Amino acid sequence: MRNKDNHKNYRKTLIEDGYVVFKNIFTKEDLDPIRKISLDAIKKQSKNHREKNKSQGSLILTADYPQFAELIGHEKLKNLLKELKCQNPKFNSGYIISKPKDGPALFWHQDWWAWQHEISYTEEIAQFFVMIYLQDTDQKNGCLRVLPGTHRNPQILQEYKNAHSDSVSRVENPEDPLYYSMEGEVEVPISYGDVVVGDARMVHGALPNRTEDERLLITLWFHPNYEGLPEEIKERIFEMFQRRGVDTDPSGKNSMTPEKWPTEEKAKVYHLFPSSGSNVKPISWCREPIWNKFTKLENTK
């Protein structure tokens, strides 16, 4: 898995910076079929979907497309998870995120949802994204930008209550600072076939797409040490996998899930399915960090 020109410790970089880039993981032949499926899916989206997700571009669940089993269960992705020393990783959900031509910036945000639990303030990575870009992506067509280290430190953007709101997604106020450059940001240009892994707690966004073409990426969500997580968090993960109670998937209940995929596709990813076995109530949904409370708790130990 290690690239010949880069023998860095990927796990260490992910823990310290909140993200890490893997170069040349997939070939064009690996990803071209996924690109075609994604473009076809985008064409089917309504005008309302595009307007509702103007900042993101699109949020299309991979669960609705069993063909994604090939990517989610790919041997190269399995090896990448091994490189990060994941123990019993489990899959949560995936999205086709496509920024159309002249699409605006993606607002600054973080994606963690259990900030009321103390595990959120430790070195433990409870969830990370795997971003697979389906074309070369740079500053012109909307590459990722990150604020390294914000997964482990109080940061004003993490307490910005409007992030993930409908108005921000619709870009109702283009002058909102959530769309603009921030001090300390790092732009992350990517080549077709590269993969970016990032801690869900890290503040990140994306530049505008100033080109004439769609900018495509697939975001897959994994839990690297699923069995080691608290039971109430595992139960919430299972709920999300079942498409129940997810703020970015309001109509997901009773929709397609990987459990309902055809036998052949399901077999490729079954080992990544989270499970429900306890009588514990799922942890409530909480996107807002409570740094002061848990910083004080840590200082008293």
mmCIF file of C-alpha atoms in Angstrom:
data_model
loop_
_atom_site.group_PDB
_atom_site.id
_atom_site.type_symbol
_atom_site.label_atom_id
_atom_site.label_comp_id
_atom_site.label_asym_id
_atom_site.label_seq_id
_atom_site.Cartn_x
_atom_site.Cartn_y
_atom_site.Cartn_z
ATOM 1 C CA MET A 1 0.000 0.000 0.000
ATOM 2 C CA ARG A 2 2.820 2.402 0.698
ATOM 3 C CA ASN A 3 3.658 4.530 -2.293
ATOM 4 C CA LYS A 4 7.196 4.165 -3.574
ATOM 5 C CA ASP A 5 7.785 7.904 -3.308
ATOM 6 C CA ASN A 6 6.123 8.382 0.072
ATOM 7 C CA HIS A 7 6.827 6.120 3.021
ATOM 8 C CA LYS A 8 5.189 8.284 5.669
ATOM 9 C CA ASN A 9 3.206 6.848 8.540
ATOM 10 C CA TYR A 10 -0.343 7.384 7.294
ATOM 11 C CA ARG A 11 -2.020 6.588 10.590
ATOM 12 C CA LYS A 12 0.219 9.007 12.507
ATOM 13 C CA THR A 13 -0.491 11.761 9.995
ATOM 14 C CA LEU A 14 -4.238 11.144 10.233
ATOM 15 C CA ILE A 15 -4.167 11.262 14.036
ATOM 16 C CA GLU A 16 -2.053 14.431 14.173
ATOM 17 C CA ASP A 17 -3.391 16.471 11.244
ATOM 18 C CA GLY A 18 -6.894 15.080 10.949
ATOM 19 C CA TYR A 19 -6.426 13.989 7.350
ATOM 20 C CA VAL A 20 -4.029 12.119 5.078
ATOM 21 C CA VAL A 21 -3.686 11.689 1.304
ATOM 22 C CA PHE A 22 -3.036 8.341 -0.380
ATOM 23 C CA LYS A 23 -1.649 8.751 -3.898
ATOM 24 C CA ASN A 24 -2.449 6.529 -6.888
ATOM 25 C CA ILE A 25 -4.682 4.031 -5.092
ATOM 26 C CA PHE A 26 -7.149 3.407 -7.907
ATOM 27 C CA THR A 27 -6.606 3.216 -11.655
ATOM 28 C CA LYS A 28 -8.716 4.878 -14.305
ATOM 29 C CA GLU A 29 -10.068 1.435 -15.163
ATOM 30 C CA ASP A 30 -11.152 0.961 -11.537
ATOM 31 C CA LEU A 31 -13.034 4.243 -11.373
ATOM 32 C CA ASP A 32 -14.412 4.917 -14.853
ATOM 33 C CA PRO A 33 -17.456 2.628 -14.269
ATOM 34 C CA ILE A 34 -18.142 4.423 -10.961
ATOM 35 C CA ARG A 35 -17.845 7.770 -12.710
ATOM 36 C CA LYS A 36 -20.426 6.719 -15.301
ATOM 37 C CA ILE A 37 -22.854 5.472 -12.636
ATOM 38 C CA SER A 38 -22.406 8.738 -10.731
ATOM 39 C CA LEU A 39 -22.991 10.943 -13.771
ATOM 40 C CA ASP A 40 -26.127 8.975 -14.610
ATOM 41 C CA ALA A 41 -27.355 9.376 -11.025
ATOM 42 C CA ILE A 42 -26.776 13.136 -11.137
ATOM 43 C CA LYS A 43 -28.796 13.483 -14.331
ATOM 44 C CA LYS A 44 -31.776 11.959 -12.515
ATOM 45 C CA GLN A 45 -31.731 14.519 -9.706
ATOM 46 C CA SER A 46 -34.464 17.112 -9.588
ATOM 47 C CA LYS A 47 -33.928 20.845 -9.770
ATOM 48 C CA ASN A 48 -35.103 20.996 -6.160
ATOM 49 C CA HIS A 49 -32.334 18.588 -5.086
ATOM 50 C CA ARG A 50 -29.708 20.815 -6.697
ATOM 51 C CA GLU A 51 -31.157 23.960 -5.141
ATOM 52 C CA LYS A 52 -31.471 22.359 -1.708
ATOM 53 C CA ASN A 53 -27.823 21.226 -1.864
ATOM 54 C CA LYS A 54 -26.419 24.188 -3.777
ATOM 55 C CA SER A 55 -23.302 24.451 -1.615
ATOM 56 C CA GLN A 56 -22.582 20.708 -1.672
ATOM 57 C CA GLY A 57 -23.712 20.285 -5.289
ATOM 58 C CA SER A 58 -25.477 17.001 -4.615
ATOM 59 C CA LEU A 59 -25.953 14.485 -1.804
ATOM 60 C CA ILE A 60 -26.953 11.187 -3.419
ATOM 61 C CA LEU A 61 -26.897 8.069 -1.242
ATOM 62 C CA THR A 62 -24.788 5.232 -2.634
ATOM 63 C CA ALA A 63 -27.230 2.897 -0.871
ATOM 64 C CA ASP A 64 -29.609 3.524 -3.769
ATOM 65 C CA TYR A 65 -27.051 2.110 -6.223
ATOM 66 C CA PRO A 66 -25.949 -1.496 -5.536
ATOM 67 C CA GLN A 67 -23.221 -1.098 -8.181
ATOM 68 C CA PHE A 68 -21.194 0.741 -5.527
ATOM 69 C CA ALA A 69 -20.538 -2.586 -3.797
ATOM 70 C CA GLU A 70 -17.579 -3.023 -6.153
ATOM 71 C CA LEU A 71 -15.960 0.162 -4.827
ATOM 72 C CA ILE A 72 -16.907 -0.157 -1.150
ATOM 73 C CA GLY A 73 -15.627 -3.734 -0.969
ATOM 74 C CA HIS A 74 -12.658 -3.204 -3.295
ATOM 75 C CA GLU A 75 -9.437 -4.979 -2.346
ATOM 76 C CA LYS A 76 -7.477 -1.726 -2.738
ATOM 77 C CA LEU A 77 -9.742 0.010 -0.259
ATOM 78 C CA LYS A 78 -9.441 -2.958 2.079
ATOM 79 C CA ASN A 79 -5.649 -2.620 1.931
ATOM 80 C CA LEU A 80 -5.896 1.110 2.623
ATOM 81 C CA LEU A 81 -7.892 0.410 5.787
ATOM 82 C CA LYS A 82 -5.231 -2.102 6.818
ATOM 83 C CA GLU A 83 -2.542 0.536 6.270
ATOM 84 C CA LEU A 84 -4.401 2.726 8.758
ATOM 85 C CA LYS A 85 -4.430 -0.199 11.212
ATOM 86 C CA CYS A 86 -8.212 -0.308 11.353
ATOM 87 C CA GLN A 87 -9.534 -3.037 13.608
ATOM 88 C CA ASN A 88 -12.821 -4.508 12.405
ATOM 89 C CA PRO A 89 -13.833 -1.453 10.304
ATOM 90 C CA LYS A 90 -17.511 -1.006 9.500
ATOM 91 C CA PHE A 91 -19.262 0.989 6.799
ATOM 92 C CA ASN A 92 -21.872 3.613 7.603
ATOM 93 C CA SER A 93 -22.987 5.328 4.405
ATOM 94 C CA GLY A 94 -21.758 6.857 1.178
ATOM 95 C CA TYR A 95 -22.610 9.836 -1.003
ATOM 96 C CA ILE A 96 -22.151 10.989 -4.570
ATOM 97 C CA ILE A 97 -21.159 14.625 -4.128
ATOM 98 C CA SER A 98 -20.963 16.537 -7.389
ATOM 99 C CA LYS A 99 -20.351 20.246 -7.719
ATOM 100 C CA PRO A 100 -21.773 21.548 -11.029
ATOM 101 C CA LYS A 101 -20.100 24.107 -13.249
ATOM 102 C CA ASP A 102 -19.862 27.483 -11.510
ATOM 103 C CA GLY A 103 -20.921 25.789 -8.266
ATOM 104 C CA PRO A 104 -20.225 27.836 -5.101
ATOM 105 C CA ALA A 105 -17.858 26.917 -2.292
ATOM 106 C CA LEU A 106 -18.794 24.167 0.135
ATOM 107 C CA PHE A 107 -19.309 25.731 3.563
ATOM 108 C CA TRP A 108 -16.809 25.073 6.346
ATOM 109 C CA HIS A 109 -18.087 22.336 8.633
ATOM 110 C CA GLN A 110 -17.273 19.200 10.583
ATOM 111 C CA ASP A 111 -19.319 16.013 10.338
ATOM 112 C CA TRP A 112 -19.235 14.373 13.761
ATOM 113 C CA TRP A 113 -22.588 13.792 15.453
ATOM 114 C CA ALA A 114 -21.923 12.556 19.020
ATOM 115 C CA TRP A 115 -20.201 15.526 20.636
ATOM 116 C CA GLN A 116 -22.008 14.955 23.929
ATOM 117 C CA HIS A 117 -19.902 11.811 24.503
ATOM 118 C CA GLU A 118 -16.440 12.124 26.027
ATOM 119 C CA ILE A 119 -14.874 9.854 23.395
ATOM 120 C CA SER A 120 -15.229 12.797 21.004
ATOM 121 C CA TYR A 121 -12.469 14.650 22.864
ATOM 122 C CA THR A 122 -9.866 11.897 22.780
ATOM 123 C CA GLU A 123 -7.338 10.676 20.229
ATOM 124 C CA GLU A 124 -9.766 7.912 19.253
ATOM 125 C CA ILE A 125 -11.069 8.313 15.696
ATOM 126 C CA ALA A 126 -14.647 7.117 15.875
ATOM 127 C CA GLN A 127 -15.443 7.895 12.238
ATOM 128 C CA PHE A 128 -13.570 9.034 9.151
ATOM 129 C CA PHE A 129 -14.419 9.883 5.582
ATOM 130 C CA VAL A 130 -12.825 8.269 2.559
ATOM 131 C CA MET A 131 -13.007 10.697 -0.375
ATOM 132 C CA ILE A 132 -12.439 9.231 -3.822
ATOM 133 C CA TYR A 133 -12.220 11.897 -6.524
ATOM 134 C CA LEU A 134 -13.448 10.961 -9.993
ATOM 135 C CA GLN A 135 -11.276 13.425 -11.919
ATOM 136 C CA ASP A 136 -8.206 15.537 -11.275
ATOM 137 C CA THR A 137 -9.330 18.168 -8.780
ATOM 138 C CA ASP A 138 -7.563 21.432 -8.002
ATOM 139 C CA GLN A 139 -8.215 25.054 -7.057
ATOM 140 C CA LYS A 140 -10.094 25.666 -10.326
ATOM 141 C CA ASN A 141 -12.770 22.994 -10.040
ATOM 142 C CA GLY A 142 -13.363 22.849 -6.305
ATOM 143 C CA CYS A 143 -10.731 20.900 -4.406
ATOM 144 C CA LEU A 144 -10.968 20.076 -0.719
ATOM 145 C CA ARG A 145 -9.662 22.576 1.830
ATOM 146 C CA VAL A 146 -9.026 21.738 5.465
ATOM 147 C CA LEU A 147 -8.078 23.295 8.785
ATOM 148 C CA PRO A 148 -5.532 20.773 10.093
ATOM 149 C CA GLY A 149 -5.692 19.945 13.778
ATOM 150 C CA THR A 150 -9.244 21.184 14.332
ATOM 151 C CA HIS A 151 -10.371 17.646 15.139
ATOM 152 C CA ARG A 152 -8.635 17.891 18.520
ATOM 153 C CA ASN A 153 -8.815 21.574 19.422
ATOM 154 C CA PRO A 154 -11.566 24.100 20.123
ATOM 155 C CA GLN A 155 -12.256 26.050 16.957
ATOM 156 C CA ILE A 156 -14.833 28.772 16.406
ATOM 157 C CA LEU A 157 -16.193 27.177 13.245
ATOM 158 C CA GLN A 158 -17.015 23.996 15.109
ATOM 159 C CA GLU A 159 -19.434 25.986 17.216
ATOM 160 C CA TYR A 160 -21.014 27.814 14.299
ATOM 161 C CA LYS A 161 -24.610 26.677 14.725
ATOM 162 C CA ASN A 162 -25.679 27.450 11.150
ATOM 163 C CA ALA A 163 -23.373 24.867 9.558
ATOM 164 C CA HIS A 164 -25.420 22.049 7.967
ATOM 165 C CA SER A 165 -28.560 24.192 8.078
ATOM 166 C CA ASP A 166 -30.902 24.405 5.088
ATOM 167 C CA SER A 167 -30.092 28.073 4.548
ATOM 168 C CA VAL A 168 -26.345 27.440 4.401
ATOM 169 C CA SER A 169 -26.799 24.487 2.049
ATOM 170 C CA ARG A 170 -28.951 26.669 -0.210
ATOM 171 C CA VAL A 171 -26.400 29.541 -0.037
ATOM 172 C CA GLU A 172 -29.122 32.007 0.910
ATOM 173 C CA ASN A 173 -26.442 34.389 2.188
ATOM 174 C CA PRO A 174 -23.387 34.231 -0.119
ATOM 175 C CA GLU A 175 -21.549 36.655 2.190
ATOM 176 C CA ASP A 176 -21.567 34.193 5.086
ATOM 177 C CA PRO A 177 -17.940 33.676 6.248
ATOM 178 C CA LEU A 178 -18.509 29.914 6.123
ATOM 179 C CA TYR A 179 -17.906 30.089 2.356
ATOM 180 C CA TYR A 180 -14.685 32.113 2.466
ATOM 181 C CA SER A 181 -11.012 31.416 3.062
ATOM 182 C CA MET A 182 -9.839 31.022 6.639
ATOM 183 C CA GLU A 183 -6.471 31.617 8.236
ATOM 184 C CA GLY A 184 -4.516 28.375 8.369
ATOM 185 C CA GLU A 185 -6.491 26.592 5.661
ATOM 186 C CA VAL A 186 -4.716 24.042 3.475
ATOM 187 C CA GLU A 187 -5.912 23.357 -0.062
ATOM 188 C CA VAL A 188 -5.713 19.699 -1.099
ATOM 189 C CA PRO A 189 -5.439 19.226 -4.898
ATOM 190 C CA ILE A 190 -5.969 15.611 -5.909
ATOM 191 C CA SER A 191 -5.339 13.424 -8.957
ATOM 192 C CA TYR A 192 -7.803 10.923 -10.391
ATOM 193 C CA GLY A 193 -7.270 7.747 -8.354
ATOM 194 C CA ASP A 194 -6.022 9.440 -5.183
ATOM 195 C CA VAL A 195 -7.869 9.003 -1.888
ATOM 196 C CA VAL A 196 -8.238 11.416 1.032
ATOM 197 C CA VAL A 197 -9.056 10.092 4.506
ATOM 198 C CA GLY A 198 -10.211 12.571 7.133
ATOM 199 C CA ASP A 199 -11.398 12.550 10.743
ATOM 200 C CA ALA A 200 -15.112 13.419 10.871
ATOM 201 C CA ARG A 201 -14.327 16.043 13.540
ATOM 202 C CA MET A 202 -11.937 18.028 11.353
ATOM 203 C CA VAL A 203 -13.214 21.308 9.913
ATOM 204 C CA HIS A 204 -13.182 21.180 6.115
ATOM 205 C CA GLY A 205 -14.878 22.606 3.036
ATOM 206 C CA ALA A 206 -14.231 22.966 -0.684
ATOM 207 C CA LEU A 207 -13.423 25.729 -3.133
ATOM 208 C CA PRO A 208 -15.917 26.806 -5.822
ATOM 209 C CA ASN A 209 -16.021 25.030 -9.168
ATOM 210 C CA ARG A 210 -15.051 27.674 -11.715
ATOM 211 C CA THR A 211 -14.958 25.295 -14.682
ATOM 212 C CA GLU A 212 -17.555 24.132 -17.213
ATOM 213 C CA ASP A 213 -17.563 20.520 -15.992
ATOM 214 C CA GLU A 214 -19.047 18.641 -13.042
ATOM 215 C CA ARG A 215 -16.615 17.962 -10.204
ATOM 216 C CA LEU A 216 -17.346 14.466 -8.931
ATOM 217 C CA LEU A 217 -16.331 12.679 -5.769
ATOM 218 C CA ILE A 218 -17.517 9.748 -3.700
ATOM 219 C CA THR A 219 -17.502 10.112 0.075
ATOM 220 C CA LEU A 220 -17.629 6.871 2.064
ATOM 221 C CA TRP A 221 -17.989 6.871 5.851
ATOM 222 C CA PHE A 222 -16.213 4.240 7.955
ATOM 223 C CA HIS A 223 -15.744 3.466 11.646
ATOM 224 C CA PRO A 224 -12.167 2.148 11.968
ATOM 225 C CA ASN A 225 -12.562 0.467 15.372
ATOM 226 C CA TYR A 226 -16.252 -0.327 15.509
ATOM 227 C CA GLU A 227 -16.160 -2.969 18.253
ATOM 228 C CA GLY A 228 -14.257 -0.624 20.550
ATOM 229 C CA LEU A 229 -16.895 2.098 20.407
ATOM 230 C CA PRO A 230 -19.439 2.711 23.194
ATOM 231 C CA GLU A 231 -22.659 0.739 22.724
ATOM 232 C CA GLU A 232 -24.871 3.816 22.364
ATOM 233 C CA ILE A 233 -22.685 5.101 19.529
ATOM 234 C CA LYS A 234 -22.695 1.699 17.817
ATOM 235 C CA GLU A 235 -26.484 1.666 18.007
ATOM 236 C CA ARG A 236 -26.634 5.101 16.383
ATOM 237 C CA ILE A 237 -24.304 3.890 13.620
ATOM 238 C CA PHE A 238 -26.653 0.992 12.955
ATOM 239 C CA GLU A 239 -29.576 3.416 12.779
ATOM 240 C CA MET A 240 -27.674 5.511 10.239
ATOM 241 C CA PHE A 241 -26.795 2.422 8.217
ATOM 242 C CA GLN A 242 -30.523 1.662 8.168
ATOM 243 C CA ARG A 243 -31.155 5.249 7.002
ATOM 244 C CA ARG A 244 -33.127 6.189 10.091
ATOM 245 C CA GLY A 245 -32.807 9.571 11.785
ATOM 246 C CA VAL A 246 -30.107 11.080 9.536
ATOM 247 C CA ASP A 247 -30.410 14.844 8.991
ATOM 248 C CA THR A 248 -28.916 14.631 5.483
ATOM 249 C CA ASP A 249 -31.272 11.773 4.540
ATOM 250 C CA PRO A 250 -34.712 12.882 5.793
ATOM 251 C CA SER A 251 -36.639 10.526 3.506
ATOM 252 C CA GLY A 252 -34.341 7.559 4.064
ATOM 253 C CA LYS A 253 -36.626 5.466 6.259
ATOM 254 C CA ASN A 254 -37.871 2.398 4.369
ATOM 255 C CA SER A 255 -35.527 3.224 1.474
ATOM 256 C CA MET A 256 -32.886 1.004 -0.106
ATOM 257 C CA THR A 257 -30.000 -0.067 2.156
ATOM 258 C CA PRO A 258 -27.000 -2.317 1.436
ATOM 259 C CA GLU A 259 -28.822 -5.060 3.365
ATOM 260 C CA LYS A 260 -31.423 -5.069 0.585
ATOM 261 C CA TRP A 261 -28.921 -5.202 -2.269
ATOM 262 C CA PRO A 262 -28.935 -8.204 -4.642
ATOM 263 C CA THR A 263 -27.080 -11.244 -3.310
ATOM 264 C CA GLU A 264 -23.973 -10.799 -5.469
ATOM 265 C CA GLU A 265 -23.453 -7.145 -4.531
ATOM 266 C CA LYS A 266 -24.326 -7.699 -0.877
ATOM 267 C CA ALA A 267 -21.723 -10.476 -0.586
ATOM 268 C CA LYS A 268 -18.942 -8.038 -1.534
ATOM 269 C CA VAL A 269 -19.613 -5.733 1.406
ATOM 270 C CA TYR A 270 -21.392 -7.842 4.021
ATOM 271 C CA HIS A 271 -18.277 -8.012 6.217
ATOM 272 C CA LEU A 272 -18.464 -4.223 6.568
ATOM 273 C CA PHE A 273 -22.053 -4.089 7.857
ATOM 274 C CA PRO A 274 -22.551 -2.738 11.402
ATOM 275 C CA SER A 275 -24.895 -4.715 13.631
ATOM 276 C CA SER A 276 -27.369 -4.160 16.429
ATOM 277 C CA GLY A 277 -27.303 -6.492 19.396
ATOM 278 C CA SER A 278 -27.607 -4.503 22.588
ATOM 279 C CA ASN A 279 -30.632 -3.094 24.366
ATOM 280 C CA VAL A 280 -28.954 0.297 24.660
ATOM 281 C CA LYS A 281 -30.765 3.314 23.255
ATOM 282 C CA PRO A 282 -28.904 5.005 20.365
ATOM 283 C CA ILE A 283 -27.060 8.144 21.392
ATOM 284 C CA SER A 284 -28.942 11.301 20.446
ATOM 285 C CA TRP A 285 -27.870 13.382 17.455
ATOM 286 C CA CYS A 286 -25.474 16.194 18.488
ATOM 287 C CA ARG A 287 -23.392 18.119 15.942
ATOM 288 C CA GLU A 288 -22.284 20.894 18.315
ATOM 289 C CA PRO A 289 -19.004 20.437 20.245
ATOM 290 C CA ILE A 290 -18.998 21.036 24.001
ATOM 291 C CA TRP A 291 -15.290 21.703 24.404
ATOM 292 C CA ASN A 292 -15.540 23.683 27.652
ATOM 293 C CA LYS A 293 -17.357 20.908 29.505
ATOM 294 C CA PHE A 294 -14.963 18.162 28.503
ATOM 295 C CA THR A 295 -11.806 20.267 28.751
ATOM 296 C CA LYS A 296 -12.689 20.945 32.388
ATOM 297 C CA LEU A 297 -13.385 17.240 32.925
ATOM 298 C CA GLU A 298 -9.994 16.309 31.504
ATOM 299 C CA ASN A 299 -8.215 18.881 33.689
ATOM 300 C CA THR A 300 -9.700 17.408 36.880
ATOM 301 C CA LYS A 301 -8.347 13.920 36.230
#
